[in-house]
Tab-separated table of C-alpha atoms in Angstrom:
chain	number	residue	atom	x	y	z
A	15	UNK	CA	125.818	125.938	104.839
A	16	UNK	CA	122.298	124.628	104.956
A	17	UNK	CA	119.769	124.272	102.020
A	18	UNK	CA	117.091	126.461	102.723
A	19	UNK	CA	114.004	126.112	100.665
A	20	UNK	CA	112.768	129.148	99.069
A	21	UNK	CA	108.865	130.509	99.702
A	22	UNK	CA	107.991	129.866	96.249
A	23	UNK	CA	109.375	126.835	96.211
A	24	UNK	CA	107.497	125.495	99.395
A	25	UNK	CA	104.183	127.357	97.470
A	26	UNK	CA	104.447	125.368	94.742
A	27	UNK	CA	105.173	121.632	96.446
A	28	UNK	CA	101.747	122.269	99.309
A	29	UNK	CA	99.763	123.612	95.983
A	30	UNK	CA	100.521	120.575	94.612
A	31	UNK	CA	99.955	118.081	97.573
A	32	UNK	CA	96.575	119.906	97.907
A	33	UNK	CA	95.371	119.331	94.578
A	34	UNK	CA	96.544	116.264	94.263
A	35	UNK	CA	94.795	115.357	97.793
A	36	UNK	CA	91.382	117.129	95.896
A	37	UNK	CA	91.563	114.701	92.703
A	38	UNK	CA	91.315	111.930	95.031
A	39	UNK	CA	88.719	112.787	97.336
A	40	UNK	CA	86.693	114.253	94.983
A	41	UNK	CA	84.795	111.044	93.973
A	42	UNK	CA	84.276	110.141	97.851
A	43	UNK	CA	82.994	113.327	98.361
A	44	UNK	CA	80.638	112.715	95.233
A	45	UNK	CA	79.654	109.630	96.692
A	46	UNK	CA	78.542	110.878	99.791
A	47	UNK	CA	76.542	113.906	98.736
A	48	UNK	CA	75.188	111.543	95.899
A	49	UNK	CA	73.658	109.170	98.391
A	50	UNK	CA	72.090	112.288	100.209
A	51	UNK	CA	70.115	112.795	97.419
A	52	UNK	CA	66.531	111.856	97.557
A	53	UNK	CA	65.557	108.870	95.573
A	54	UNK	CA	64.767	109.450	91.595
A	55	UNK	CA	66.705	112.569	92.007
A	56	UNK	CA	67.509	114.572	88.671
A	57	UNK	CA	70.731	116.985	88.105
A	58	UNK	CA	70.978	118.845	85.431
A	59	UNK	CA	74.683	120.243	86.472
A	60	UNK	CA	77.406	118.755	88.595
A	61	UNK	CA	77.050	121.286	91.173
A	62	UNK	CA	73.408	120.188	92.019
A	63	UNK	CA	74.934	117.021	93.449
A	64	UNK	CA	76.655	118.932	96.673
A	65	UNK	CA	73.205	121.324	97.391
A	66	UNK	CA	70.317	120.458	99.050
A	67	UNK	CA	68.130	118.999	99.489
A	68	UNK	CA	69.721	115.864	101.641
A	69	UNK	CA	67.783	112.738	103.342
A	70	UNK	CA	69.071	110.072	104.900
A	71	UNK	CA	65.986	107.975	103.464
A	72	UNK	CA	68.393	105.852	101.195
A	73	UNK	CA	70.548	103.941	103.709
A	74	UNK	CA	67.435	102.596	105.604
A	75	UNK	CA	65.401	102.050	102.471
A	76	UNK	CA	68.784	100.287	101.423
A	77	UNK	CA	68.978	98.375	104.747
A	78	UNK	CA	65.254	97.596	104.749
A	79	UNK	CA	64.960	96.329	101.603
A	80	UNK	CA	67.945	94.029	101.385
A	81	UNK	CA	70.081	92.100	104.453
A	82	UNK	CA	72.708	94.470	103.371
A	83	UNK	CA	74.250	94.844	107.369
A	84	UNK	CA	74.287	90.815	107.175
A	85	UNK	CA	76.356	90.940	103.762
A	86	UNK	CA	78.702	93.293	106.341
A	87	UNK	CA	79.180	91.397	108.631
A	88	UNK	CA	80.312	88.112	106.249
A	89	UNK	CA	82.558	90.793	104.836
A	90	UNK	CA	84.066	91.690	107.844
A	91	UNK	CA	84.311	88.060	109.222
A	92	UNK	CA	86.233	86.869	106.109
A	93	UNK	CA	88.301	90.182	105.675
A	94	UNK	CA	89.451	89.958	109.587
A	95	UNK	CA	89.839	85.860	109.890
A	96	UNK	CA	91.862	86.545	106.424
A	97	UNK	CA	93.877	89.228	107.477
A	98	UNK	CA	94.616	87.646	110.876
A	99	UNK	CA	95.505	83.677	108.923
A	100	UNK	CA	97.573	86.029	106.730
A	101	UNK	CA	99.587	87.761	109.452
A	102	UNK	CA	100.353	84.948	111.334
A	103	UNK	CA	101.564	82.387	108.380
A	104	UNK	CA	103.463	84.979	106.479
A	105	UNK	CA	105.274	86.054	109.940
A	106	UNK	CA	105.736	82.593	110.219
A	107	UNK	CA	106.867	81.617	106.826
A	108	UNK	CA	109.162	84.926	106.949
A	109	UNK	CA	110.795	83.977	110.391
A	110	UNK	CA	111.786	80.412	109.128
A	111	UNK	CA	113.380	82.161	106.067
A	112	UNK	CA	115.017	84.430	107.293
A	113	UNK	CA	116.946	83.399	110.746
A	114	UNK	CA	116.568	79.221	110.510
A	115	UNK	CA	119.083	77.288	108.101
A	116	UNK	CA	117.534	74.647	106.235
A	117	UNK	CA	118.560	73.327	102.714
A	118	UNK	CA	117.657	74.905	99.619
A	119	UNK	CA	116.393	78.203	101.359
A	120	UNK	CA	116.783	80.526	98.642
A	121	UNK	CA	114.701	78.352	96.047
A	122	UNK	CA	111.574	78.564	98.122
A	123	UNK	CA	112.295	82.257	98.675
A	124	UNK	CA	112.574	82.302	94.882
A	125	UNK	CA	109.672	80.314	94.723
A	126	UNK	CA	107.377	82.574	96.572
A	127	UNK	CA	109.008	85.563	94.567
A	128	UNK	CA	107.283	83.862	91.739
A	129	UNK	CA	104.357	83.271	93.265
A	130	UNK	CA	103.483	87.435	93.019
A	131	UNK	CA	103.718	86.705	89.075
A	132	UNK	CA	100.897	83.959	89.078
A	133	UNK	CA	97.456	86.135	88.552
A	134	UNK	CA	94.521	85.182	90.940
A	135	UNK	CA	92.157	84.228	87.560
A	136	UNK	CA	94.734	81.709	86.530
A	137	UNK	CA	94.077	79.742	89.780
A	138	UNK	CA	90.022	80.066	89.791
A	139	UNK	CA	89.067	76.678	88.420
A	140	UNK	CA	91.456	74.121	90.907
A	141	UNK	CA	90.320	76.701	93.518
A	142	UNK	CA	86.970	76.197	93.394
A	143	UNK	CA	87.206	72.178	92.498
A	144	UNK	CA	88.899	71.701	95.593
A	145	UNK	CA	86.753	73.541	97.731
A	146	UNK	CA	83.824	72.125	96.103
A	147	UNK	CA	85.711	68.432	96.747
A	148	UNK	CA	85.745	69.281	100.055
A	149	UNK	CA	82.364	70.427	100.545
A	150	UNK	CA	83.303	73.816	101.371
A	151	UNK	CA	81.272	75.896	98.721
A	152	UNK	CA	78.707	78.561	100.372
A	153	UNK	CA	80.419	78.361	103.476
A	154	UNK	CA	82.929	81.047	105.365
A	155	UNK	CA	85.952	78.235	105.249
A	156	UNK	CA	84.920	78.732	101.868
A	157	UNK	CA	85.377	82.413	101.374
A	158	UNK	CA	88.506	82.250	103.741
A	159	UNK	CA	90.958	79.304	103.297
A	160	UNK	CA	91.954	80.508	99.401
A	161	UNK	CA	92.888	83.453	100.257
A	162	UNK	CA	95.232	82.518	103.079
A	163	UNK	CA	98.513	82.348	101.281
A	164	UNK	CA	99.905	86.000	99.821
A	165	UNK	CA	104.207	85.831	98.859
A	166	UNK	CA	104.319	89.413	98.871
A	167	UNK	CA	103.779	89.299	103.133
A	168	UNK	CA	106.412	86.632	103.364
A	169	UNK	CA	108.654	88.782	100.958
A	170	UNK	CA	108.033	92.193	102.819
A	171	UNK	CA	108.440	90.792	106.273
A	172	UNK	CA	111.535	88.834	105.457
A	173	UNK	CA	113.017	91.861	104.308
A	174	UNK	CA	112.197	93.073	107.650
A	175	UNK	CA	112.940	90.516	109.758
A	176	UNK	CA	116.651	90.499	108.071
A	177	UNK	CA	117.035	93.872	109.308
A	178	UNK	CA	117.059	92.733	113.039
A	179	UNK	CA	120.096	92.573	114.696
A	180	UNK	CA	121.912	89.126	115.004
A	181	UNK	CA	122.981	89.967	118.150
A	182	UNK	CA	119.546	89.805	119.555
A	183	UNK	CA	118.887	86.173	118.573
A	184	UNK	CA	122.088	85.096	119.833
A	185	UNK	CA	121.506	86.856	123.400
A	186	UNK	CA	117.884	84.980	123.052
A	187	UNK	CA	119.402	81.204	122.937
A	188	UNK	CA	122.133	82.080	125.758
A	189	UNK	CA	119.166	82.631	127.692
A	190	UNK	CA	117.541	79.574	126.790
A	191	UNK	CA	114.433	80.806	124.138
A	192	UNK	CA	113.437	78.416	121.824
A	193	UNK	CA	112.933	79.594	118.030
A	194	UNK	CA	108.661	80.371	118.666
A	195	UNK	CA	109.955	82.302	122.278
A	196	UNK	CA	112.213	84.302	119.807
A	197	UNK	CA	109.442	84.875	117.383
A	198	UNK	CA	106.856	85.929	119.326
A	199	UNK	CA	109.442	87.762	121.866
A	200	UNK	CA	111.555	89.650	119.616
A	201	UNK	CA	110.452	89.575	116.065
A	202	UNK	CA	106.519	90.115	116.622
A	203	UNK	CA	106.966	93.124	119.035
A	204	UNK	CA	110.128	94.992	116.693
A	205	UNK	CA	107.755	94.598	113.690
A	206	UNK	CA	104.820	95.834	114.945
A	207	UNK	CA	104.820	98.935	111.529
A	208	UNK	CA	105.457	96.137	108.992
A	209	UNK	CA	102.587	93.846	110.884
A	210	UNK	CA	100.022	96.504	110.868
A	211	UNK	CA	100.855	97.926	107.482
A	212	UNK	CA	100.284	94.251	105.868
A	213	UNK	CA	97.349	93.468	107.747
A	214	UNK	CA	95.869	96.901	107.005
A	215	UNK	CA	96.471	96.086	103.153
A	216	UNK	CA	95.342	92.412	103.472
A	217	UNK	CA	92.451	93.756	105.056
A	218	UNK	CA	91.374	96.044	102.474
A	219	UNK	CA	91.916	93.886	99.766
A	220	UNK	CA	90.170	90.980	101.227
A	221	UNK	CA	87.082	93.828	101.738
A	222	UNK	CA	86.891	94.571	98.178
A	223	UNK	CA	87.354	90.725	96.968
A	224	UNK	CA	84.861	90.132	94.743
A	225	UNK	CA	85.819	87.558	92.104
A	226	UNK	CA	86.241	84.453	94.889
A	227	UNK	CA	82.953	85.194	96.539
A	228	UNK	CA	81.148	85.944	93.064
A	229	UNK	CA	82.132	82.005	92.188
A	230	UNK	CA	82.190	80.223	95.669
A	231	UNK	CA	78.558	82.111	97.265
A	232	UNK	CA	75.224	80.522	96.079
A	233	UNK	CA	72.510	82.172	98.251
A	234	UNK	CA	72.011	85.809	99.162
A	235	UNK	CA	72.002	85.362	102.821
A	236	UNK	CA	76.130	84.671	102.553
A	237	UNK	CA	76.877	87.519	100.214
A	238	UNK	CA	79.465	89.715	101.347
A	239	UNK	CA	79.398	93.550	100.246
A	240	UNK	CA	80.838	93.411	96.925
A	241	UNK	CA	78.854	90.577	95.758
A	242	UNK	CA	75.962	92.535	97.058
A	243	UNK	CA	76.346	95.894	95.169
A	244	UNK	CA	75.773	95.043	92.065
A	245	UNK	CA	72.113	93.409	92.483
A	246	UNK	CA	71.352	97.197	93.846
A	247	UNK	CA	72.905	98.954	91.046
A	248	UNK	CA	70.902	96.760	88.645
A	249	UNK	CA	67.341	97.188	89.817
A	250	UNK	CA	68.015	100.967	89.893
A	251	UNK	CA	70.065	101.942	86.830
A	252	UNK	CA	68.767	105.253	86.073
A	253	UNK	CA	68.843	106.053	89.869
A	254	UNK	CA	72.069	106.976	91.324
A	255	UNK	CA	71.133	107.884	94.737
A	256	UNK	CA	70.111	103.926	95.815
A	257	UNK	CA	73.465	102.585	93.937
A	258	UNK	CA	76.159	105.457	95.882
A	259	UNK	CA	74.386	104.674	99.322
A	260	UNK	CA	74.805	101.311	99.231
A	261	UNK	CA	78.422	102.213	97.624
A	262	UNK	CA	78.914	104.376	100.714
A	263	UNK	CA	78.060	101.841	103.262
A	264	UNK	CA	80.289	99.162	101.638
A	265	UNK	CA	83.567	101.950	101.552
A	266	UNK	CA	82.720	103.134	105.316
A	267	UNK	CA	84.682	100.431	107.050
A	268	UNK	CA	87.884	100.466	104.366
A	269	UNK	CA	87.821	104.358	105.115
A	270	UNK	CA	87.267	103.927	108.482
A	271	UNK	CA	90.423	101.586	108.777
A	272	UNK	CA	92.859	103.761	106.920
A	273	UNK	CA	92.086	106.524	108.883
A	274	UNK	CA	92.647	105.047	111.537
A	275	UNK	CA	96.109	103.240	111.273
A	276	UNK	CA	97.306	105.666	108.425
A	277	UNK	CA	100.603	106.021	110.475
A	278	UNK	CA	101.083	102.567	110.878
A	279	UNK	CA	100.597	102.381	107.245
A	280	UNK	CA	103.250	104.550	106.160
A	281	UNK	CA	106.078	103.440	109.177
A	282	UNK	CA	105.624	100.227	107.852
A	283	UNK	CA	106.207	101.423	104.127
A	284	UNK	CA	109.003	103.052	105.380
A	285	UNK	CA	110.597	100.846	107.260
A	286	UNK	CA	110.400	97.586	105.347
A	287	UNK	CA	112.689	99.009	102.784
A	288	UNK	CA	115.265	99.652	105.657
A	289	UNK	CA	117.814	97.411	105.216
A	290	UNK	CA	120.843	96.874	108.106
């Protein structure tokens, strides 16, 4: 007989999901009507934030007064080269693990499981000697090359790629593809959630980065967002209005991305923990 859920039941779980969905949009909302506000704006109760009056006079005295759309676009060079380095090594690293035999293949899987245990801070000083060694410090190779290698793709997508049928591979070579002709053939194409919900995350991540760039950017011109926040936030501390635009403009393209390859995000969660 089947398990119908009962009306209070199904009241309960949506009153839930929609609350839960408030407490986190809440602050973005705050944030955006917080930005609205004119500049030197005073509240005496929350509730002030979300009424009028609203200008738009903080985003271009924010992009006016600093090369803030510059500091974007470094961001979004380093996020997408990152995210697109990323994708194709850990794809690459993943498919050698996980369909090629070669000796002592479970210690550098074991290896790279360890690797998620070693914190980014621990790594700081022989990152930055070696790009300043090779004269890489203020520069975009800079800001990009350390950030290149992340075990928990290789991990996630090897997980993945073990879920592919055997029989594919083997109806591959009768055919005469090579190992990249599989890879980019098969593998690529039947992973497309995993890909995109990886990418989406390195993405993001790589957006918000702002220890590496703190340490490896000397001049303003080559700061990306989240270097670039703070110097707002400091020259108008008892503002609030001037620190949440420039807040708002640095979240726009991380909201803007998750909106829209949400699906992708959450097939891929699903679907790397699919195993056979």
């Amino acid at each position: 007989m089947e398990n119908k859920t009962s009306p209070t039941a199904k009241v309960l779980k949506y009153s839930f999901s929609y609350l839960l969905a408030i407490l986190f949009i809440f602050p973005i909302l705050w944030m955006l009507f917080a930005s609205l506000k004119p500049s030197g704006y005073h509240v005496s109760q929350i509730i002030e934030w979300f009424l009028p009056p609203y200008s738009f006079a903080n985003y271009f005295e924010v992009i006016a007064s600093a090369p803030v759309l510059k500091w974007m676009l470094n961001s979004f060079i380093v996020s997408a080269s990152v995210t697109f380095i990323v994708i194709i090594f850990d794809s690459l690293a993943a498919f050698a693990l996980s369909v090629i035999d070669f000796k002592h293949k479970n210690l550098v899987f074991i290896l790279f499981t360890i690797g998620l245990m070693v914190p980014t801070e621990a790594n700081i000083v022989a990152l930055f000697d070696i790009i300043q060694k090779l004269g890489l410090v203020n520069s975009y190779p800079g800001l990009i090359l350390p950030r290149i290698a992340i075990p928990l793709g290789i991990i996630i997508l090897k997980e993945f790629f073990d879920a592919i049928p055997r029989d594919l591979i083997d109806s591959a070579r009768i055919d005469g593809c090579g190992l990249f002709r599989i890879y980019f053939s098969i593998f690529m194409p039947l992973s497309k959630a995993a890909i995109a919900s990886i990418g989406i995350f390195t993405f993001i991540q790589a957006w918000n980065a702002f220890l590496w760039p703190f340490i490896a950017i000397m001049s303003k011109e080559m700061f990306t967002l989240p270097v670039g926040v703070p110097t707002f936030t400091d020259a108008y501390t008892p503002d609030y209005s001037i620190p949440m635009t420039v807040n708002m403009i640095a979240s726009l393209p991380a909201i803007a991305a998750f909106l829209l390859f949400q699906k992708q995000i959450i097939q891929g969660i699903k679907f790397t923990g699919i195993k056979g």
